[in-house]
Amino acid sequence: MNQHKVLSGRRLYFVGIGGSGMSAYANIARALGAEVRGWDLRETIFTGSLAGIEVDLGGDPAPPAGWEVVVSTAHLHRSGGISRAEFLAELVAAQPAIVVGGAHGKTTTAAMIAFVLKETGRDPAWIIGGIVPQLGGNAGVGGGWLVVEGDESDRSIGSLAPQIAVVTNIELDHHASYASEAELRAFFDDWLATVPEVVLSWELAPVDLELAVPGDHNRQNAAAALAALELAGVPRAEAEAAIVRFTGAGRRLELVGERGGVIVYDDYGHNPTELEVTLRTARSLTDGRVIAVYQPHVVERTRQLHVELGQALGLADAAIVTDITGARDAPREGVSGKLVVDALPPEVRAGWAPSLDDAATLALAWARPGDLVITFGVGEPWKIARAIVDGLPA
């Protein structure tokens, strides 16, 4: 069978198709020959990557009769079907694979690996939880290595059987799935014991290369990517020559626009370490003030980490926090984004803006020429960033 069309004859309906991972699965399923449709509650930043795929928005999922349903973890209460984990495991089993996991850096590291494999003519496939402009999207099909960004949040990475595993870092970030960091480490240990080749990023020195992406964290991501690429058969010098041309994944310190002397970035960062690392890098990019706008993600993370989130946002001169987004867990009395606001250091100008519109309005009121504004979060803070740019005086 043609490896590029291993899903020919399948009809797949993706529930939650607008998510970062599900949109990638839908795109690669179509590239592999399946007929694809899907549903989501609303338009997202990823639905734009689904050109040519029919997407039902709002209401309830309505898969056509006879179609297989692949359902996101966040929508298991809305539809039956196979889990996204089961579907991804099927794809990983179909060709030699490199799977990247970890609390942060996995999108960039996976994108670096796929980019180098493509640039060096090795015809990779990839499924990545972010839009990568140089790859033409978040998924692609090829006959070489399959590069996958795995997900430990729901333990689904444990069902994948790659030839090479990369772990960027281990940090408790999903409190609804793991009771402690020790439990998380034990989970990774069990999974990695089944993988022939393993790269642990923290055992490597950061690369000393002139990368196109800023920050110490990206030098560490590149170290892990280069180690995986060597295991995949790419000579180090050849890989290094390509990786320095990698310009980044979407929503990773992504420049949204500049107007009226104010520069606006957007970033996917949503846990304390990611906020801290990215704010330190943002600080190095400006002599002016840094204004952070953060949309907390999921109730349990916010409940457990609001103090650490507030401390991390304290690296900005001013911080605006919205209410919580994310359908993974149920609302809990007394838990809202206001907990993060209350945890900000006293010297930081603090703003509570429950909705995205509120946050954009407040940021526009605060911003002045010379400032750098950066929006953070898993949900739709990119909409805040775009509204800020649109609202700034020319």
GROMACS .gro file of C-alpha atoms in nm, residues 18-176:
model
  159
   18GLY     CA    1  -1.034   2.341   1.632
   19GLY     CA    2  -0.786   2.232   1.899
   20SER     CA    3  -0.411   2.249   1.847
   21GLY     CA    4  -0.367   1.872   1.833
   22MET     CA    5  -0.697   1.772   1.675
   23SER     CA    6  -0.655   2.013   1.385
   24ALA     CA    7  -0.315   1.857   1.315
   25TYR     CA    8  -0.462   1.505   1.328
   26ALA     CA    9  -0.738   1.610   1.089
   27ASN     CA   10  -0.491   1.762   0.844
   28ILE     CA   11  -0.264   1.459   0.839
   29ALA     CA   12  -0.563   1.220   0.815
   30ARG     CA   13  -0.675   1.401   0.502
   31ALA     CA   14  -0.321   1.394   0.363
   32LEU     CA   15  -0.314   1.019   0.428
   33GLY     CA   16  -0.624   0.969   0.213
   34ALA     CA   17  -0.916   0.987   0.459
   35GLU     CA   18  -1.231   1.187   0.401
   36VAL     CA   19  -1.241   1.436   0.690
   37ARG     CA   20  -1.502   1.656   0.858
   38GLY     CA   21  -1.534   1.792   1.209
   39TRP     CA   22  -1.701   2.001   1.477
   40ASP     CA   23  -1.602   2.257   1.738
   41LEU     CA   24  -1.780   2.503   1.965
   42ARG     CA   25  -1.637   2.806   1.789
   43GLU     CA   26  -1.375   2.924   1.545
   44THR     CA   27  -1.019   2.905   1.680
   45ILE     CA   28  -0.674   3.010   1.564
   46PHE     CA   29  -0.634   2.656   1.425
   47THR     CA   30  -0.954   2.635   1.220
   48GLY     CA   31  -0.781   2.854   0.965
   49SER     CA   32  -0.541   2.565   0.898
   50LEU     CA   33  -0.831   2.339   0.796
   51ALA     CA   34  -0.875   2.471   0.442
   52GLY     CA   35  -1.101   2.242   0.243
   53ILE     CA   36  -1.233   2.056   0.549
   54GLU     CA   37  -1.599   2.106   0.637
   55VAL     CA   38  -1.629   2.223   0.999
   56ASP     CA   39  -1.954   2.245   1.196
   57LEU     CA   40  -1.941   2.530   1.450
   58GLY     CA   41  -2.161   2.554   1.759
   59GLY     CA   42  -2.449   2.339   1.876
   60ASP     CA   43  -2.375   1.971   1.921
   61PRO     CA   44  -2.148   1.741   1.717
   62ALA     CA   45  -2.340   1.581   1.429
   63PRO     CA   46  -2.129   1.313   1.262
   64PRO     CA   47  -2.280   1.178   0.939
   65ALA     CA   48  -2.407   0.822   0.948
   66GLY     CA   49  -2.134   0.567   0.890
   67TRP     CA   50  -1.844   0.798   0.981
   68GLU     CA   51  -1.583   0.709   1.246
   69VAL     CA   52  -1.567   0.965   1.526
   70VAL     CA   53  -1.239   1.080   1.682
   71VAL     CA   54  -1.310   1.280   1.997
   72SER     CA   55  -1.094   1.526   2.192
   73THR     CA   56  -1.049   1.472   2.565
   74ALA     CA   57  -1.225   1.804   2.629
   75HIS     CA   58  -1.541   1.684   2.452
   76LEU     CA   59  -1.580   1.326   2.574
   77HIS     CA   60  -1.908   1.430   2.738
   78ARG     CA   61  -2.045   1.544   2.402
   79SER     CA   62  -1.976   1.242   2.182
   80GLY     CA   63  -1.875   0.880   2.170
   81GLY     CA   64  -1.597   0.759   1.944
   82ILE     CA   65  -1.231   0.665   1.963
   83SER     CA   66  -1.009   0.895   2.165
   84ARG     CA   67  -0.754   1.119   1.999
   85ALA     CA   68  -0.492   0.911   2.183
   86GLU     CA   69  -0.605   0.592   2.011
   87PHE     CA   70  -0.602   0.762   1.672
   88LEU     CA   71  -0.256   0.910   1.726
   89ALA     CA   72  -0.123   0.571   1.840
   90GLU     CA   73  -0.247   0.428   1.510
   91LEU     CA   74  -0.058   0.695   1.315
   92VAL     CA   75   0.262   0.650   1.517
   93ALA     CA   76   0.252   0.276   1.455
   94ALA     CA   77   0.232   0.330   1.078
   95GLN     CA   78   0.590   0.459   1.029
   96PRO     CA   79   0.914   0.521   1.222
   97ALA     CA   80   0.842   0.797   1.473
   98ILE     CA   81   1.005   1.054   1.700
   99VAL     CA   82   0.779   1.167   1.986
  100VAL     CA   83   0.851   1.479   2.191
  101GLY     CA   84   0.701   1.531   2.537
  102GLY     CA   85   0.752   1.754   2.839
  103ALA     CA   86   0.596   2.040   3.031
  104HIS     CA   87   0.724   2.312   2.799
  105GLY     CA   88   0.930   2.349   2.483
  106LYS     CA   89   0.787   2.043   2.313
  107THR     CA   90   0.617   2.229   2.025
  108THR     CA   91   0.934   2.420   1.938
  109THR     CA   92   1.157   2.115   1.978
  110ALA     CA   93   0.932   1.896   1.762
  111ALA     CA   94   0.910   2.173   1.502
  112MET     CA   95   1.290   2.208   1.497
  113ILE     CA   96   1.329   1.835   1.435
  114ALA     CA   97   1.072   1.828   1.156
  115PHE     CA   98   1.217   2.142   0.998
  116VAL     CA   99   1.571   2.001   0.988
  117LEU     CA  100   1.449   1.668   0.848
  118LYS     CA  101   1.263   1.855   0.575
  119GLU     CA  102   1.546   2.096   0.500
  120THR     CA  103   1.794   1.810   0.466
  121GLY     CA  104   1.572   1.624   0.218
  122ARG     CA  105   1.454   1.342   0.446
  123ASP     CA  106   1.081   1.369   0.362
  124PRO     CA  107   0.936   1.376   0.716
  125ALA     CA  108   0.577   1.368   0.831
  126TRP     CA  109   0.481   1.577   1.133
  127ILE     CA  110   0.198   1.635   1.379
  128ILE     CA  111   0.272   1.942   1.592
  129GLY     CA  112   0.052   2.140   1.832
  130GLY     CA  113   0.129   2.474   1.673
  131ILE     CA  114   0.130   2.643   1.334
  132VAL     CA  115   0.484   2.632   1.194
  133PRO     CA  116   0.506   2.876   0.900
  134GLN     CA  117   0.824   2.721   0.757
  135LEU     CA  118   0.652   2.380   0.746
  136GLY     CA  119   0.333   2.519   0.598
  137GLY     CA  120   0.112   2.434   0.897
  138ASN     CA  121   0.082   2.201   1.193
  139ALA     CA  122   0.080   1.870   1.004
  140GLY     CA  123   0.234   1.722   0.696
  141VAL     CA  124   0.280   1.383   0.535
  142GLY     CA  125   0.600   1.223   0.413
  143GLY     CA  126   0.765   0.886   0.377
  144GLY     CA  127   1.045   0.941   0.629
  145TRP     CA  128   1.033   0.993   1.004
  146LEU     CA  129   0.704   1.095   1.165
  147VAL     CA  130   0.765   1.371   1.423
  148VAL     CA  131   0.492   1.397   1.688
  149GLU     CA  132   0.432   1.633   1.976
  150GLY     CA  133   0.299   1.406   2.249
  151ASP     CA  134   0.072   1.501   2.539
  152GLU     CA  135   0.119   1.388   2.896
  153SER     CA  136  -0.174   1.597   3.024
  154ASP     CA  137  -0.414   1.304   2.971
  155ARG     CA  138  -0.141   1.035   2.975
  156SER     CA  139  -0.196   0.973   2.603
  157ILE     CA  140   0.177   0.995   2.527
  158GLY     CA  141   0.211   0.668   2.717
  159SER     CA  142   0.020   0.480   2.445
  160LEU     CA  143   0.267   0.585   2.173
  161ALA     CA  144   0.543   0.350   2.056
  162PRO     CA  145   0.810   0.558   1.880
  163GLN     CA  146   1.168   0.461   1.795
  164ILE     CA  147   1.298   0.784   1.955
  165ALA     CA  148   1.153   0.975   2.252
  166VAL     CA  149   1.254   1.327   2.354
  167VAL     CA  150   1.160   1.473   2.693
  168THR     CA  151   1.223   1.845   2.727
  169ASN     CA  152   1.157   1.869   3.103
  170ILE     CA  153   0.936   1.719   3.373
  171GLU     CA  154   0.731   1.958   3.582
  172LEU     CA  155   0.391   1.911   3.744
  173ASP     CA  156   0.154   2.111   3.528
  174HIS     CA  157  -0.157   1.890   3.506
  175HIS     CA  158  -0.285   1.852   3.858
  176ALA     CA  159  -0.606   1.680   3.751
   0.00000   0.00000   0.00000
